[in-house]
Structure formats: structure tokens, C-alpha cells
PDB file of C-alpha atoms and ligand atoms in Angstrom:
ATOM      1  CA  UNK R 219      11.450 -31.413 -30.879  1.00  0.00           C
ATOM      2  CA  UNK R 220      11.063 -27.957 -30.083  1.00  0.00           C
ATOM      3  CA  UNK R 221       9.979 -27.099 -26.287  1.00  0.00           C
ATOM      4  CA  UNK R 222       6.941 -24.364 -26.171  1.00  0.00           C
ATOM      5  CA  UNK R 223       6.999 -21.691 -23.668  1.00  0.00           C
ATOM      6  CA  UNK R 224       4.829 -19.068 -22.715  1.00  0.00           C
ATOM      7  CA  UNK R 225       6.670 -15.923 -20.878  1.00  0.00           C
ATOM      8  CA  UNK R 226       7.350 -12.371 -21.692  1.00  0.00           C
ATOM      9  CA  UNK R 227       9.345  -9.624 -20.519  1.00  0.00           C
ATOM     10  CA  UNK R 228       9.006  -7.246 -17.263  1.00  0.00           C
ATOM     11  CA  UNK R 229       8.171  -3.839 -19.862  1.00  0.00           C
ATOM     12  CA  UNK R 230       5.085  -2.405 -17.977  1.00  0.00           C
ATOM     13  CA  UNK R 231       5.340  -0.270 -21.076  1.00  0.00           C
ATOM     14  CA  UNK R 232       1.611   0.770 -22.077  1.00  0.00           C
ATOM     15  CA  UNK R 233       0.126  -1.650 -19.436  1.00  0.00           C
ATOM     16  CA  UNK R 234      -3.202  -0.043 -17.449  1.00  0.00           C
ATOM     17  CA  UNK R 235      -3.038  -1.317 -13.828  1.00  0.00           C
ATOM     18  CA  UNK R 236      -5.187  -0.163 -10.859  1.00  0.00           C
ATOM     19  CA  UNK R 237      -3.996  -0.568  -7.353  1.00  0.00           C
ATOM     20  CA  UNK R 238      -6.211  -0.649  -4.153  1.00  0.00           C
ATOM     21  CA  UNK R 239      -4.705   1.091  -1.574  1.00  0.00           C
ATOM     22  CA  UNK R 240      -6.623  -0.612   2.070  1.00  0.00           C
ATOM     23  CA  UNK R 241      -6.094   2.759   4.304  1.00  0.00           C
ATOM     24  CA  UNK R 242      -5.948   0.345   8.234  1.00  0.00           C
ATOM     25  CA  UNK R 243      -2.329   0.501   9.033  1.00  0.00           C
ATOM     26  CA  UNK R 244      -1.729   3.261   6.552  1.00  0.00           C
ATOM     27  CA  UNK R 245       1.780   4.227   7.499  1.00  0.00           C
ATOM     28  CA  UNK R 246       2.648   0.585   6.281  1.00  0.00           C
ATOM     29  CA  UNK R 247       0.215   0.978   3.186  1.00  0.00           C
ATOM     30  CA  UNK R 248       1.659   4.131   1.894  1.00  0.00           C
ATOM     31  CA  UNK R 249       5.044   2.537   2.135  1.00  0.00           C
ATOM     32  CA  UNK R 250       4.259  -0.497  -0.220  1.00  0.00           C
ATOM     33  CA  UNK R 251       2.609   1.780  -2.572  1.00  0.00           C
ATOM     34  CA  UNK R 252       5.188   3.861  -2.953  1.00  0.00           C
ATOM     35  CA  UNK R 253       7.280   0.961  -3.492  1.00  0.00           C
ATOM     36  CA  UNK R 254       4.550  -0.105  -6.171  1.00  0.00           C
ATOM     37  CA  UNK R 255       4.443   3.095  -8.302  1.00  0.00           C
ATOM     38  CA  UNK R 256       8.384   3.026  -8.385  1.00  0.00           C
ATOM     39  CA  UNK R 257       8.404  -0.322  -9.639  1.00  0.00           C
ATOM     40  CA  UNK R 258       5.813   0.410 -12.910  1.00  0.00           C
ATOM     41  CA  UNK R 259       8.006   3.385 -13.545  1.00  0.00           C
ATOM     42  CA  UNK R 260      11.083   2.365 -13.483  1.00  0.00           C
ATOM     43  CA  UNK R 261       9.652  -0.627 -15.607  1.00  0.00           C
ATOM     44  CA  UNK R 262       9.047   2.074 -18.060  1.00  0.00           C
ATOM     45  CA  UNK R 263       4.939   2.517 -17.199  1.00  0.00           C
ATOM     46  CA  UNK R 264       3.390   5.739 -17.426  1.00  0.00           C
ATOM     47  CA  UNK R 265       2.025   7.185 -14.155  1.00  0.00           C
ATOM     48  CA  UNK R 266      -1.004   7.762 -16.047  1.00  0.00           C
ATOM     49  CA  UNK R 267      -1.701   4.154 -17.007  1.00  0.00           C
ATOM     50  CA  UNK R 268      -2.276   4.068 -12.900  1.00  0.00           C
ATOM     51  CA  UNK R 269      -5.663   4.106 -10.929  1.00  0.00           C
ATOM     52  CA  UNK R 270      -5.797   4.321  -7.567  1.00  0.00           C
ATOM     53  CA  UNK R 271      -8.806   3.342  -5.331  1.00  0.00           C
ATOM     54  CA  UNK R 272      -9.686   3.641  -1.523  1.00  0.00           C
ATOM     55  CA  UNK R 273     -10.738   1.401   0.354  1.00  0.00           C
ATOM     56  CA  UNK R 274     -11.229   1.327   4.128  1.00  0.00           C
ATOM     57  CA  UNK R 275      -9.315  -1.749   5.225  1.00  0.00           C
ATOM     58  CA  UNK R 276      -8.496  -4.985   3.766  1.00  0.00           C
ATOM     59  CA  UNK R 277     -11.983  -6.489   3.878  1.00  0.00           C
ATOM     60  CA  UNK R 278     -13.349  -4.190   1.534  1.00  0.00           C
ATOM     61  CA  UNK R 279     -10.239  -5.169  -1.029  1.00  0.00           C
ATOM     62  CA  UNK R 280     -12.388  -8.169  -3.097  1.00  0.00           C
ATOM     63  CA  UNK R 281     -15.757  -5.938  -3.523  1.00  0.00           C
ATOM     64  CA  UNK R 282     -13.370  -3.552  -5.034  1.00  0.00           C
ATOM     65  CA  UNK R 283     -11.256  -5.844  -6.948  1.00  0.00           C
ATOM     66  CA  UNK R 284     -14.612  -7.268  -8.272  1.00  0.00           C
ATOM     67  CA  UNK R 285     -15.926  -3.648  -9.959  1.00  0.00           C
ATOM     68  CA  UNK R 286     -12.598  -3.237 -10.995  1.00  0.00           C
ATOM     69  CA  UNK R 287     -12.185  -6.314 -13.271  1.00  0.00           C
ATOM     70  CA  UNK R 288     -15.733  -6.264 -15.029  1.00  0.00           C
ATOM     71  CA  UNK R 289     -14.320  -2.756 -16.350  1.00  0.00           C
ATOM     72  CA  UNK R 290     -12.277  -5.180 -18.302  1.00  0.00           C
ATOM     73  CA  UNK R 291      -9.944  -2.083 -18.244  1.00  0.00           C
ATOM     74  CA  UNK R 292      -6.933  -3.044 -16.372  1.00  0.00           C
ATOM     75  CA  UNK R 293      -4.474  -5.733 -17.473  1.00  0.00           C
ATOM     76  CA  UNK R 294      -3.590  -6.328 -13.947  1.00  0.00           C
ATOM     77  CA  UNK R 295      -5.011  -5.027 -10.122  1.00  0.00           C
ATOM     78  CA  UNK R 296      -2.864  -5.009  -7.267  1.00  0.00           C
ATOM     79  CA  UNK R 297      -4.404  -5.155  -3.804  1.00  0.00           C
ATOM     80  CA  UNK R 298      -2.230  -3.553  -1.420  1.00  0.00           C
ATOM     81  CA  UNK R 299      -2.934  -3.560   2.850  1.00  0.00           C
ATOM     82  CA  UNK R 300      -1.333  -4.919   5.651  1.00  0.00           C
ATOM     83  CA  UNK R 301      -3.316  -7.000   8.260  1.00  0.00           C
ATOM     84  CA  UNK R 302      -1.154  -7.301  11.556  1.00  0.00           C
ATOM     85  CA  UNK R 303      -2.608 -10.020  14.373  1.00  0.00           C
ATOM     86  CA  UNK R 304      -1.176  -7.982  17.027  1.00  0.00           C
ATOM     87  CA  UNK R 305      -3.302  -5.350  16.904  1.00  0.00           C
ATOM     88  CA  UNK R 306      -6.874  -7.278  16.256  1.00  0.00           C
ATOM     89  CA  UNK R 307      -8.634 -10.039  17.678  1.00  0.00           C
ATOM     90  CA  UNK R 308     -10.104 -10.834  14.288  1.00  0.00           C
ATOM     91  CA  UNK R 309      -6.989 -10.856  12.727  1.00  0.00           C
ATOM     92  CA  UNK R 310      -7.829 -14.472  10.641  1.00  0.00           C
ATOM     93  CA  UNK R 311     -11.027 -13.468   9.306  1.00  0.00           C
ATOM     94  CA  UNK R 312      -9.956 -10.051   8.070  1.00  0.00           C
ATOM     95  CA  UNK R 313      -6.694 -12.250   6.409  1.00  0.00           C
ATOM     96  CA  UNK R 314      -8.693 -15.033   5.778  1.00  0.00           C
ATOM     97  CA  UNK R 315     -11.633 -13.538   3.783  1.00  0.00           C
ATOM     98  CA  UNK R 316      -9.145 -11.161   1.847  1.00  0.00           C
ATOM     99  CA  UNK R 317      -7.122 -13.466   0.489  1.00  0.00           C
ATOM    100  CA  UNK R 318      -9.919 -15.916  -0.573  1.00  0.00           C
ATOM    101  CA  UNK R 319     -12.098 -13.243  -2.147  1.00  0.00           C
ATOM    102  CA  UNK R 320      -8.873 -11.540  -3.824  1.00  0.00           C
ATOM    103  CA  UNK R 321      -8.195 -14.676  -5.784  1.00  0.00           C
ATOM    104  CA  UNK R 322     -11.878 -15.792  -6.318  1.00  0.00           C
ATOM    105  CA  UNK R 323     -11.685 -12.039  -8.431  1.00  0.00           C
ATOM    106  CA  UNK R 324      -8.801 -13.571 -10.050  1.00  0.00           C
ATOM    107  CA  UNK R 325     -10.383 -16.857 -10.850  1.00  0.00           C
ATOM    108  CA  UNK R 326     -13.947 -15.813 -11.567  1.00  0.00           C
ATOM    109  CA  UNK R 327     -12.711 -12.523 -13.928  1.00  0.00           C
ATOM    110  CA  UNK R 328      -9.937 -14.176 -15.639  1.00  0.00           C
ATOM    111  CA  UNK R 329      -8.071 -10.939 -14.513  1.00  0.00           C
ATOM    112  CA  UNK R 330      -4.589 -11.059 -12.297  1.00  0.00           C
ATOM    113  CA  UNK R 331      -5.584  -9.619  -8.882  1.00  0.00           C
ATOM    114  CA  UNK R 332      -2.369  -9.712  -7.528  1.00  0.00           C
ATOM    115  CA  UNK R 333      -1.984 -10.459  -3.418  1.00  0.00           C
ATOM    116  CA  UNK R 334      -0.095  -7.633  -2.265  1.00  0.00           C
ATOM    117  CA  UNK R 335      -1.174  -7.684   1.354  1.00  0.00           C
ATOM    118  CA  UNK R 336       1.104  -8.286   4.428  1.00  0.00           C
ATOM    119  CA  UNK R 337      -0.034 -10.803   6.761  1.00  0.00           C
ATOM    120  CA  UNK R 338       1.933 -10.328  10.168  1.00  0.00           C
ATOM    121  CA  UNK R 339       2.453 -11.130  13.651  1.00  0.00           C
ATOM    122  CA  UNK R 340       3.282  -7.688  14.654  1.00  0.00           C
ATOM    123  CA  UNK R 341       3.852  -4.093  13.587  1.00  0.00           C
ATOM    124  CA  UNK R 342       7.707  -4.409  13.243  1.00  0.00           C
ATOM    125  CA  UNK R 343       7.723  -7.382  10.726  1.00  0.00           C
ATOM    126  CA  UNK R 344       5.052  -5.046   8.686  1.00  0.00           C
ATOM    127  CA  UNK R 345       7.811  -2.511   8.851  1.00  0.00           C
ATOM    128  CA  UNK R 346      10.356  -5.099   7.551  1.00  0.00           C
ATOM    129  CA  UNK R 347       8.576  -5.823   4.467  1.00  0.00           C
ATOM    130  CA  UNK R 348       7.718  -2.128   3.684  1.00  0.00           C
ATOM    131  CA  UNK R 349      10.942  -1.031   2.764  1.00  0.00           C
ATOM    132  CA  UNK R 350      13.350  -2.193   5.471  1.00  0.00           C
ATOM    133  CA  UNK R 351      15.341  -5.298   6.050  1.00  0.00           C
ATOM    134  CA  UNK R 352      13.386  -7.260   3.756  1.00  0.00           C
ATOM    135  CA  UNK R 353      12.991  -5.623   1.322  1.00  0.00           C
ATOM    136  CA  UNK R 354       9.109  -3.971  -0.157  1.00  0.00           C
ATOM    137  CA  UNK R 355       6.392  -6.396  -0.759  1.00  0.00           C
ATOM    138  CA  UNK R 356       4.503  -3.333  -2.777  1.00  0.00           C
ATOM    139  CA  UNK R 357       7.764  -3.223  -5.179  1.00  0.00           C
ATOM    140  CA  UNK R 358       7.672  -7.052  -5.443  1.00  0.00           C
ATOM    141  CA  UNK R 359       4.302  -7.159  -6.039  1.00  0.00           C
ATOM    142  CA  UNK R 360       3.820  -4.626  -8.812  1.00  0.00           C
ATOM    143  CA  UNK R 361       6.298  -6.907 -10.440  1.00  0.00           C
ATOM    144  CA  UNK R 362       4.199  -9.929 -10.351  1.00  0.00           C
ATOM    145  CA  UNK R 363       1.175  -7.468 -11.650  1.00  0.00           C
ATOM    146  CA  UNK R 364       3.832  -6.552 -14.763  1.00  0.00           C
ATOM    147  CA  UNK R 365       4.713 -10.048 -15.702  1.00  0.00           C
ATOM    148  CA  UNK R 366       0.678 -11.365 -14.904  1.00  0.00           C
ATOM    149  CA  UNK R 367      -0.572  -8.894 -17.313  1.00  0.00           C
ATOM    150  CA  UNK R 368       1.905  -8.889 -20.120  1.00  0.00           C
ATOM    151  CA  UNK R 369       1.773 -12.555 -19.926  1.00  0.00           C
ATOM    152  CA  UNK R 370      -2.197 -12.726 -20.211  1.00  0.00           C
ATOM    153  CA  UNK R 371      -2.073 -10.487 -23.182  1.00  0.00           C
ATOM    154  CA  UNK R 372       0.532 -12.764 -24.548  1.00  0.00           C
ATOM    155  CA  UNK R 373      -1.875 -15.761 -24.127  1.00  0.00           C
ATOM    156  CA  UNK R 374      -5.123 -13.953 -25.615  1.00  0.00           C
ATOM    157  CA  UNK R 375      -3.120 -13.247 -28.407  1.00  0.00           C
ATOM    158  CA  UNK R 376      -2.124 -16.973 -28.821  1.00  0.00           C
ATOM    159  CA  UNK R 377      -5.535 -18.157 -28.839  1.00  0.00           C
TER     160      UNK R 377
HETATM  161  N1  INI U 511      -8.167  -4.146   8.292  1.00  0.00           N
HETATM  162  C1  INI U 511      -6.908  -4.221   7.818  1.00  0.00           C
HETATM  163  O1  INI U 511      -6.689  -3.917   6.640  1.00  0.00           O
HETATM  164  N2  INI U 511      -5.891  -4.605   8.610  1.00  0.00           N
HETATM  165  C2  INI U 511      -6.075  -4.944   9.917  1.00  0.00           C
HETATM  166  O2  INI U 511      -5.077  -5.292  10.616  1.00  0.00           O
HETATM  167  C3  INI U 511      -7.389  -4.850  10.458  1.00  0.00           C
HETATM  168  N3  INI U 511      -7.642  -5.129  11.833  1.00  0.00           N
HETATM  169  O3  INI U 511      -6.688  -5.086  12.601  1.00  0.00           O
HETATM  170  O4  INI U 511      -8.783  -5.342  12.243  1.00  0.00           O
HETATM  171  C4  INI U 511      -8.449  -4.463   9.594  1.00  0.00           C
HETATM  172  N4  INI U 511      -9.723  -4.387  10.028  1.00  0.00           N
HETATM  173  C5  INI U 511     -10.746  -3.674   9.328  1.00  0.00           C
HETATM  174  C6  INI U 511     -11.422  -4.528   8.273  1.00  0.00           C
HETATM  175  O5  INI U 511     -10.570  -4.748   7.152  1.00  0.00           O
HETATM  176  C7  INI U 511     -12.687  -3.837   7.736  1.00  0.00           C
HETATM  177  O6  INI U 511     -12.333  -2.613   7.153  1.00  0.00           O
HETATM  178  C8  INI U 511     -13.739  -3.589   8.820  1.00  0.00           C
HETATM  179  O7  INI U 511     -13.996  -4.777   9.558  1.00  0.00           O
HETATM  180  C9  INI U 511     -15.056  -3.101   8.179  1.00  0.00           C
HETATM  181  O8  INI U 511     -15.610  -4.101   7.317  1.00  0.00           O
END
């Protein structure tokens, strides 16, 4: 018997993705969008195909993500921020809330609202994962956003 599988291909090719760009900590922020916007082009995505939006800090991300997908305009929206305990006392709410109400977007829109926040003990891990030693979570992320939308487009279409 033939095995059935679902995936596709990393082509961000025509793809329409927003980002949200959470501006607290935004020397780490800029980094992992940078890293982002390299990874759609050099996936072959045009830079016009990209819409950015503002948002104060990562709190704010969900609301955002929310008016974003009932555009029904974007195959994928990555949230990008970086919440780092060391410099707040509320660190776990701010993470906390973020990362429930980015994937409740996900869930509740049928839309991939991809988690591209860093969660950290202190400012030098954040630097680690924004284009250092380990690498750029924005860059990884953006992938995930590639393969999430190509791969829901794939699955509408085999409906
Ligand atoms: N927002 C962040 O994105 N990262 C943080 O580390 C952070 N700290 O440290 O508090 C943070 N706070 C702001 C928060 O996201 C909201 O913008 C604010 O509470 C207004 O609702």
C-alpha cells in the first residue's frame, strides 16, 4: 500500500507573510528581523509580499496577530520580540500571556502565527539567539512561517 504524506517545499515564492516586530528590547528585535527578511528572500520571496507591524512590546503581539488573520491575507504571521526575566519582575506574565494568545490566533483563525519570541534568563542568551553563537531564532522562524503556509495551502487545496 502506498503511504500518504502531506509536506511541501521551503519556496516562499509568492507567499504574503506579515511579521510583528514587538519594539521592548529592540536591539535584540531588529536582529531577528533582519534575520527573518533574509530568510524569505533568500527562499526566493519578494520583499513586497512582506508587512510589517509595530507593536509596543510582546503583550500587544496576540491583539495584533488577531486583526492580522481575519484579513485572511497572509498565508503565515510571524511574531517576533524577546522577553528577558532579568530585566522585569513580570517577566512570566508578559511570556506567559504571549505565547498563549499567539497560538489561540493560530488555533481560533486557522492561520500559522508562528512563535518567534525569545524567552530568556538574561540579555546575553537574547544576544546568542539573535545572530551569535546560536544561531538567529528570526531566520529559523521565518522558516517555520515558509513551510506552515505553503503547507496549509497544500491542505486547502486537498480538501
Ligand atoms: N515586553 C517585552 O516584549 N519584553 C520584555 O522583556 C518586557 N518586560 O521586560 O517587561 C515587556 N514588557 C512590556 C509588555 O510587553 C507590554 O508592552 C506592557 O506591559 C504594556 O501592555
Amino acid at each position: 500500500m502506498k503511504e500518504n504524506i502531506i509536506e511541501t517545499t521551503l519556496m516562499a515564492g509568492d507567499l504574503k507573510v506579515a511579521i510583528i516586530f514587538s519594539r521592548f528590547n529592540e536591539l535584540i528585535v531588529s536582529k531577528l528581523y533582519g534575520g527573518a527578511k533574509e530568510a524569505f528572500i533568500r527562499h526566493e520571496g519578494k520583499v513586497e509580499n512582506i508587512t510589517t507591524v509595530y507593536v509596543p512590546g510582546c503583550f500587544e503581539i496576540p491583539l495584533a496577530a488577531q486583526m492580522l488573520a481575519r484579513k485572511k491575507e497572509y498565508d503565515a504571521i510571524l511574531c517576533l520580540g524577546a522577553v528577558i526575566r532579568g530585566s522585569t519582575s513580570h517577566y512570566d506574565f508578559v511570556a506567559g500571556e504571549t505565547a498563549k494568545g499567539i497560538s489561540k490566533v493560530a488555533l481560533d483563525e486557522s492561520t500559522p502565527v508562528i512563535f518567534g519570541v525569545l524567552t530568556t534568563e538574561n540579555i546575553e542568551q537574547a544576544i546568542e539567539r539573535a545572530g551569535t553563537k546560536m544561531g538567529n531564532k528570526g531566520y529559523e522562524c521565518m522558516m517555520s512561517a515558509i513551510e506552515m503556509g505553503r503547507l496549509m495551502k497544500k491542505m486547502k487545496e486537498n480538501q
